[in-house]
């Protein structure tokens, strides 16, 4: 039986300690040499779907061979920090060669995702999600504009936790789901075309922080409500924080409709799914239900919530809910009748105060809750969880890892790697040794690697599956300070690539990678699990596909025209077209090229229009031709030697009178 208040430190001490660390590093900041080297709207509330939602989904085949197992403990506790910097391990990928893994990075409040090859760390592309993007035209074309408008009409989002869809506990290459912390949304990215195809504005929730899919078969996508608010938030209970609520939401991965929500005591931070489809574990830091930092850190402990998904489904089926804004909301608070029987829907597991993330290890036996203000990781035994009467008895280990533990990842060989925000380290420890060791022991620690500086998430290859690949991990460091050429006061983050091998080899820091603000997390999939198409399927566009013969202008109303136009090297289907001043112009463009990588752009000066049309793609924009004159339309992608000559003219005739 573990003392759940052990190792709690005064937050003021922790903050002081952090600032001292920061000061000591910052004092070197002017040193000349850095150390080391180094849609279709379904008419559903809050739901927006792109038309490609209905395309044929391509399931990627491919399975990785099992990695060699090894989990012997390397000597005793403590572990010396490794001071390495780009030593023996080569992460370069030769010109013309491909990376072994796709890395999908959240882009934080830039609103986008970034796709980065591992191990080279080369940026392969960006996927706009909650932001507009003038390179691709996302947010400018009619369907993508509608997608953003129908999901709230916000111009930005704060994406944090990318999750790949799973079949049998492994990535199936179909979709990626990511949350918008700022506006309580969950988006889906189609991995056949690497495009956002649905965004759900989850009702009743302001900030969705944690986001995970239910393993092993992606039955739901879950969102954690971080900010407590009145329910519904319609002007009631404005300054009555005691009556605010935090919600846990389940979204259907296909329809992207919110299925149900569970209200809880305290709040919800980050979450992860068990491997068998029963438990979702969510961390939380505000059991005090306070509205200030002093209040939120007052008590010595918080509660991790374990959501029993089948039990919640049963409650919904039995009609044990109240409906709020069209969504069934189940009462999962401590005093709820649904938590009094022998199958409570939410178990509250005490941890030291204000923990941060929770991650379930590959076997699905343990959930690791990083202490943040406690220098420990709390290990919850998910197999014991159904049996124990007191949920605290499911806590089976609490290794002391260092200051500011935030996130944990896994190599599939029995090791956990925890990021230490305050100590600026990645610490490797043995999971079974930690379960067997005394609480607060450093004995399970195998090795420490300094990182630069202040890491948040840490991710190893395919660590969220039942069969991680080990070999590499990335530490997403929040501060870069002296690591790169100065670029003004807003500095890049520093994503560091660390080689971890397959067994007990020493961790080795291999590469620094500057990142524009502000990635939070990433997820990696072997290249064989993703089947990205290089050309669109014209069958997706039966309604709108334009042929060269069909290019032309059709008057559709007194003040509206439909302009249809193909693109190919190096001309548009119409050398010019004429509209009247004040016309609403619907412009449909099909790229009739069948060859990969021949993309054309359609830019219309002084009309705020620019979008890409990839091979066999059809895109539409609608705008008003409100000023008479000649407007040159030109191609923005360098498509051929005669790219500059690829132009058309829009002639806007002055209105009569
Ligand atoms: Cu088409 Cu440049």
XYZ file of N, CA and C and ligand atoms in Angstrom, residues 568-572 599-601 635-640 642-644 646, ligand 1:
56
model
N -3.528 22.500 -67.142
C -2.499 21.536 -67.556
C -1.281 22.362 -67.936
N -0.132 21.691 -68.166
C 1.031 22.435 -68.624
C 0.788 22.933 -70.047
N 0.932 24.158 -70.384
C 1.126 25.269 -69.472
C 0.023 26.277 -69.771
N -1.234 25.771 -69.688
C -2.334 26.680 -69.989
C -3.595 26.324 -69.210
N -4.396 27.341 -69.001
C -5.727 27.122 -68.440
C -6.688 26.789 -69.575
N 1.609 20.055 -60.188
C 0.559 20.803 -59.498
C 0.455 22.170 -60.146
N -0.763 22.660 -60.304
C -0.946 24.019 -60.795
C -1.619 24.855 -59.723
N -1.365 26.153 -59.783
C -2.012 27.070 -58.864
C -2.969 27.967 -59.626
N -0.403 30.997 -62.578
C -0.108 29.734 -61.896
C 0.988 29.967 -60.864
N 0.733 29.516 -59.622
C 1.695 29.768 -58.535
C 2.675 28.611 -58.314
N 2.457 27.500 -58.964
C 3.405 26.380 -58.824
C 4.308 26.339 -60.048
N 5.592 26.171 -59.853
C 6.529 26.172 -60.977
C 6.398 24.846 -61.717
N 5.478 24.797 -62.674
C 5.038 23.535 -63.254
C 5.787 23.146 -64.518
N 6.354 24.104 -65.219
C 7.048 23.780 -66.471
C 7.943 24.955 -66.828
N 7.478 26.842 -69.144
C 6.603 27.932 -69.567
C 5.594 28.308 -68.475
N 6.050 28.102 -67.239
C 5.194 28.387 -66.090
C 4.778 29.858 -66.041
N 5.699 30.756 -66.380
C 5.357 32.184 -66.322
C 4.275 32.553 -67.329
N 1.859 30.628 -68.177
C 0.593 29.957 -67.868
C -0.329 30.965 -67.197
Cu 1.057 25.581 -63.979
Cu 2.991 26.943 -63.166
